[in-house]
Amino acid sequence: SPEFSDSISKSNNYTKSLEYIFKSIQIKEDINYMSGLSTSYNNLGIIYFSIGNYKKALEYYEKSLNVDEIGNKTQISQTRINIGNLYLKQNQYTQAIKECERGLGIAKQIGAKMNIKDACFCLSDCYDGMKNYAEAFRFYKMYSEMKDSIFNERSSVIINEMQTKYETEKKQQEIDTQQIIIERRNYTIY
């Protein structure tokens, strides 16, 4: 996931991350948790990609896809996009485009906006690398629109949460005020 990738990149603690993921893989294998296993393999791919070991990254991305035959489409889409980014990093644009388009197709099918955004960004970079600036611009526009859409959705959720919190606090203040008034009346009566 992008969040996982960002947290790994920021921490630069690859050894510890690898250790924990390998432990989680053992547990997931023991309990036959295939979807979780697929995620762990994908995360290993992300780590190996981050440290420049593309061969190992590809190996774990492919393991993720092989394990995820049950059909976690979001995971499959993200893994395809990760493979596309791996090929992009190695200037293998044709393969990168193929993988990203596969990931994009799945993402569109299920409405996975983050994956759509990630795929469009990768595709934009691929076409830019191939000097096909019209396609690069087209995908960058799609990326930008999706990024804005995701931002707007998140902003809307945050605003709604803040509004609810404000209204709840306002109601609580009204209740507290009424409670004080009642206590004063009761005190005056006695």
mmCIF file of C-alpha atoms in Angstrom:
data_model
loop_
_atom_site.group_PDB
_atom_site.id
_atom_site.type_symbol
_atom_site.label_atom_id
_atom_site.label_comp_id
_atom_site.label_asym_id
_atom_site.label_seq_id
_atom_site.Cartn_x
_atom_site.Cartn_y
_atom_site.Cartn_z
ATOM 1 C CA SER A 1 0.000 0.000 0.000
ATOM 2 C CA PRO A 2 1.137 3.595 -0.486
ATOM 3 C CA GLU A 3 0.909 4.201 3.245
ATOM 4 C CA PHE A 4 3.190 1.245 3.939
ATOM 5 C CA SER A 5 5.647 2.414 1.306
ATOM 6 C CA ASP A 6 5.699 5.933 2.768
ATOM 7 C CA SER A 7 6.235 4.691 6.322
ATOM 8 C CA ILE A 8 9.108 2.428 5.235
ATOM 9 C CA SER A 9 10.743 5.198 3.226
ATOM 10 C CA LYS A 10 10.501 7.636 6.128
ATOM 11 C CA SER A 11 11.840 5.218 8.730
ATOM 12 C CA ASN A 12 14.714 3.801 6.637
ATOM 13 C CA ASN A 13 14.638 0.832 9.006
ATOM 14 C CA TYR A 14 14.505 -1.846 6.344
ATOM 15 C CA THR A 15 16.145 -4.580 8.418
ATOM 16 C CA LYS A 16 13.580 -4.310 11.201
ATOM 17 C CA SER A 17 10.732 -4.107 8.682
ATOM 18 C CA LEU A 18 11.950 -7.234 6.900
ATOM 19 C CA GLU A 19 12.248 -9.058 10.208
ATOM 20 C CA TYR A 20 8.665 -8.234 11.197
ATOM 21 C CA ILE A 21 7.238 -9.086 7.794
ATOM 22 C CA PHE A 22 8.989 -12.468 7.714
ATOM 23 C CA LYS A 23 7.561 -13.187 11.186
ATOM 24 C CA SER A 24 4.087 -12.190 9.998
ATOM 25 C CA ILE A 25 4.467 -14.424 6.938
ATOM 26 C CA GLN A 26 5.219 -17.393 9.166
ATOM 27 C CA ILE A 27 2.103 -16.723 11.238
ATOM 28 C CA LYS A 28 -0.083 -16.190 8.168
ATOM 29 C CA GLU A 29 1.196 -19.411 6.613
ATOM 30 C CA ASP A 30 0.490 -21.297 9.851
ATOM 31 C CA ILE A 31 -3.124 -20.131 9.916
ATOM 32 C CA ASN A 32 -3.546 -20.243 6.117
ATOM 33 C CA TYR A 33 -4.419 -16.520 5.883
ATOM 34 C CA MET A 34 -3.870 -16.163 2.144
ATOM 35 C CA SER A 35 -5.044 -12.577 1.673
ATOM 36 C CA GLY A 36 -2.770 -11.405 4.486
ATOM 37 C CA LEU A 37 0.065 -13.453 3.024
ATOM 38 C CA SER A 38 -0.415 -11.715 -0.309
ATOM 39 C CA THR A 39 -0.206 -8.320 1.405
ATOM 40 C CA SER A 40 2.972 -9.318 3.233
ATOM 41 C CA TYR A 41 4.624 -10.491 0.009
ATOM 42 C CA ASN A 42 3.617 -7.223 -1.657
ATOM 43 C CA ASN A 43 5.109 -5.304 1.284
ATOM 44 C CA LEU A 44 8.353 -7.268 0.937
ATOM 45 C CA GLY A 45 8.375 -6.251 -2.719
ATOM 46 C CA ILE A 46 7.988 -2.616 -1.676
ATOM 47 C CA ILE A 47 10.925 -2.854 0.715
ATOM 48 C CA TYR A 48 13.201 -4.544 -1.793
ATOM 49 C CA PHE A 49 12.145 -1.968 -4.406
ATOM 50 C CA SER A 50 12.988 0.830 -1.936
ATOM 51 C CA ILE A 51 16.507 -0.489 -1.408
ATOM 52 C CA GLY A 52 17.074 -1.047 -5.125
ATOM 53 C CA ASN A 53 16.930 -4.840 -5.182
ATOM 54 C CA TYR A 54 14.551 -5.029 -8.145
ATOM 55 C CA LYS A 55 15.030 -8.743 -8.785
ATOM 56 C CA LYS A 56 13.958 -9.595 -5.239
ATOM 57 C CA ALA A 57 11.130 -7.033 -5.404
ATOM 58 C CA LEU A 58 9.742 -8.606 -8.556
ATOM 59 C CA GLU A 59 10.022 -12.060 -6.997
ATOM 60 C CA TYR A 60 7.869 -11.011 -4.030
ATOM 61 C CA TYR A 61 5.379 -9.057 -6.155
ATOM 62 C CA GLU A 62 4.872 -12.186 -8.260
ATOM 63 C CA LYS A 63 4.516 -14.302 -5.103
ATOM 64 C CA SER A 64 1.845 -11.872 -3.952
ATOM 65 C CA LEU A 65 -0.057 -12.339 -7.212
ATOM 66 C CA ASN A 66 0.298 -16.128 -7.116
ATOM 67 C CA VAL A 67 -1.017 -16.356 -3.559
ATOM 68 C CA ASP A 68 -3.881 -13.967 -4.220
ATOM 69 C CA GLU A 69 -5.787 -16.197 -6.591
ATOM 70 C CA ILE A 70 -8.811 -15.831 -4.317
ATOM 71 C CA GLY A 71 -9.338 -12.427 -5.830
ATOM 72 C CA ASN A 72 -8.552 -9.497 -3.568
ATOM 73 C CA LYS A 73 -8.808 -7.195 -6.553
ATOM 74 C CA THR A 74 -7.511 -4.130 -4.722
ATOM 75 C CA GLN A 75 -4.361 -6.023 -3.745
ATOM 76 C CA ILE A 76 -3.933 -7.475 -7.232
ATOM 77 C CA SER A 77 -4.343 -4.033 -8.782
ATOM 78 C CA GLN A 78 -1.806 -2.465 -6.401
ATOM 79 C CA THR A 79 0.695 -5.250 -6.986
ATOM 80 C CA ARG A 80 0.382 -4.839 -10.772
ATOM 81 C CA ILE A 81 1.014 -1.113 -10.373
ATOM 82 C CA ASN A 82 3.999 -1.830 -8.109
ATOM 83 C CA ILE A 83 5.422 -4.119 -10.805
ATOM 84 C CA GLY A 84 4.817 -1.341 -13.328
ATOM 85 C CA ASN A 85 6.777 1.091 -11.151
ATOM 86 C CA LEU A 86 9.573 -1.443 -10.874
ATOM 87 C CA TYR A 87 9.825 -1.711 -14.666
ATOM 88 C CA LEU A 88 9.574 2.078 -14.961
ATOM 89 C CA LYS A 89 12.517 2.487 -12.596
ATOM 90 C CA GLN A 90 14.525 0.266 -14.958
ATOM 91 C CA ASN A 91 13.350 2.213 -18.052
ATOM 92 C CA GLN A 92 11.472 -0.838 -19.332
ATOM 93 C CA TYR A 93 8.554 1.304 -20.417
ATOM 94 C CA THR A 94 6.637 -1.223 -22.508
ATOM 95 C CA GLN A 95 6.499 -3.734 -19.648
ATOM 96 C CA ALA A 96 5.721 -0.973 -17.167
ATOM 97 C CA ILE A 97 2.805 0.236 -19.288
ATOM 98 C CA LYS A 98 1.467 -3.305 -19.651
ATOM 99 C CA GLU A 99 1.483 -3.894 -15.883
ATOM 100 C CA CYS A 100 0.099 -0.475 -14.988
ATOM 101 C CA GLU A 101 -2.700 -0.782 -17.513
ATOM 102 C CA ARG A 102 -3.622 -4.158 -16.030
ATOM 103 C CA GLY A 103 -3.638 -2.619 -12.556
ATOM 104 C CA LEU A 104 -5.586 0.399 -13.810
ATOM 105 C CA GLY A 105 -8.207 -1.794 -15.468
ATOM 106 C CA ILE A 106 -8.845 -3.683 -12.239
ATOM 107 C CA ALA A 107 -8.836 -0.467 -10.202
ATOM 108 C CA LYS A 108 -11.433 1.120 -12.480
ATOM 109 C CA GLN A 109 -13.541 -2.038 -12.301
ATOM 110 C CA ILE A 110 -13.725 -1.856 -8.500
ATOM 111 C CA GLY A 111 -13.518 1.918 -8.076
ATOM 112 C CA ALA A 112 -10.187 1.876 -6.202
ATOM 113 C CA LYS A 113 -9.329 5.565 -6.531
ATOM 114 C CA MET A 114 -5.897 5.385 -4.885
ATOM 115 C CA ASN A 115 -4.864 2.645 -7.305
ATOM 116 C CA ILE A 116 -6.270 4.575 -10.267
ATOM 117 C CA LYS A 117 -4.237 7.589 -9.164
ATOM 118 C CA ASP A 118 -1.051 5.539 -8.712
ATOM 119 C CA ALA A 119 -1.460 3.790 -12.079
ATOM 120 C CA CYS A 120 -2.053 7.056 -13.945
ATOM 121 C CA PHE A 121 1.029 8.612 -12.365
ATOM 122 C CA CYS A 122 3.185 5.651 -13.383
ATOM 123 C CA LEU A 123 1.726 5.640 -16.893
ATOM 124 C CA SER A 124 2.382 9.370 -17.215
ATOM 125 C CA ASP A 125 6.033 8.817 -16.270
ATOM 126 C CA CYS A 126 6.302 5.897 -18.715
ATOM 127 C CA TYR A 127 5.000 7.884 -21.653
ATOM 128 C CA ASP A 128 7.169 10.825 -20.655
ATOM 129 C CA GLY A 129 10.184 8.515 -20.683
ATOM 130 C CA MET A 130 9.179 7.340 -24.156
ATOM 131 C CA LYS A 131 8.861 10.994 -25.253
ATOM 132 C CA ASN A 132 5.160 10.501 -25.992
ATOM 133 C CA TYR A 133 4.204 13.759 -24.329
ATOM 134 C CA ALA A 134 0.548 13.740 -25.411
ATOM 135 C CA GLU A 135 -0.080 10.426 -23.616
ATOM 136 C CA ALA A 136 2.081 11.522 -20.688
ATOM 137 C CA PHE A 137 -0.038 14.655 -20.335
ATOM 138 C CA ARG A 138 -3.304 12.702 -20.703
ATOM 139 C CA PHE A 139 -2.386 10.330 -17.884
ATOM 140 C CA TYR A 140 -0.997 13.141 -15.744
ATOM 141 C CA LYS A 141 -4.330 14.936 -16.108
ATOM 142 C CA MET A 142 -6.167 11.777 -15.029
ATOM 143 C CA TYR A 143 -3.748 11.423 -12.102
ATOM 144 C CA SER A 144 -4.298 15.033 -11.056
ATOM 145 C CA GLU A 145 -8.092 14.753 -11.283
ATOM 146 C CA MET A 146 -8.071 11.579 -9.201
ATOM 147 C CA LYS A 147 -5.726 13.122 -6.638
ATOM 148 C CA ASP A 148 -8.064 16.118 -6.316
ATOM 149 C CA SER A 149 -11.088 13.834 -6.016
ATOM 150 C CA ILE A 150 -9.436 11.833 -3.220
ATOM 151 C CA PHE A 151 -8.405 15.054 -1.461
ATOM 152 C CA ASN A 152 -11.933 16.454 -1.720
ATOM 153 C CA GLU A 153 -13.429 13.245 -0.322
ATOM 154 C CA ARG A 154 -11.006 13.264 2.596
ATOM 155 C CA SER A 155 -11.630 16.950 3.241
ATOM 156 C CA SER A 156 -15.369 16.351 3.227
ATOM 157 C CA VAL A 157 -15.022 13.540 5.770
ATOM 158 C CA ILE A 158 -12.838 15.711 8.010
ATOM 159 C CA ILE A 159 -15.258 18.637 7.780
ATOM 160 C CA ASN A 160 -18.210 16.365 8.628
ATOM 161 C CA GLU A 161 -16.331 14.934 11.610
ATOM 162 C CA MET A 162 -15.464 18.414 12.847
ATOM 163 C CA GLN A 163 -19.090 19.538 12.402
ATOM 164 C CA THR A 164 -20.352 16.527 14.366
ATOM 165 C CA LYS A 165 -17.787 17.125 17.110
ATOM 166 C CA TYR A 166 -18.758 20.819 17.306
ATOM 167 C CA GLU A 167 -22.473 20.011 17.498
ATOM 168 C CA THR A 168 -21.863 17.320 20.128
ATOM 169 C CA GLU A 169 -19.776 19.700 22.260
ATOM 170 C CA LYS A 170 -22.409 22.428 21.861
ATOM 171 C CA LYS A 171 -25.145 20.020 23.018
ATOM 172 C CA GLN A 172 -22.986 18.930 25.946
ATOM 173 C CA GLN A 173 -22.494 22.566 26.970
ATOM 174 C CA GLU A 174 -26.270 23.094 26.826
ATOM 175 C CA ILE A 175 -26.780 19.999 28.983
ATOM 176 C CA ASP A 176 -24.127 21.173 31.458
ATOM 177 C CA THR A 177 -25.735 24.631 31.620
ATOM 178 C CA GLN A 178 -29.183 23.116 32.223
ATOM 179 C CA GLN A 179 -27.703 20.852 34.905
ATOM 180 C CA ILE A 180 -26.195 23.865 36.702
ATOM 181 C CA ILE A 181 -29.526 25.736 36.526
ATOM 182 C CA ILE A 182 -31.371 22.724 37.943
ATOM 183 C CA GLU A 183 -28.821 22.285 40.742
ATOM 184 C CA ARG A 184 -29.125 26.002 41.670
ATOM 185 C CA ARG A 185 -32.937 25.741 41.757
ATOM 186 C CA ASN A 186 -32.764 22.638 43.907
ATOM 187 C CA TYR A 187 -30.274 24.337 46.219
ATOM 188 C CA THR A 188 -32.504 27.429 46.538
ATOM 189 C CA ILE A 189 -35.578 25.308 47.267
ATOM 190 C CA TYR A 190 -33.877 23.490 50.158
#
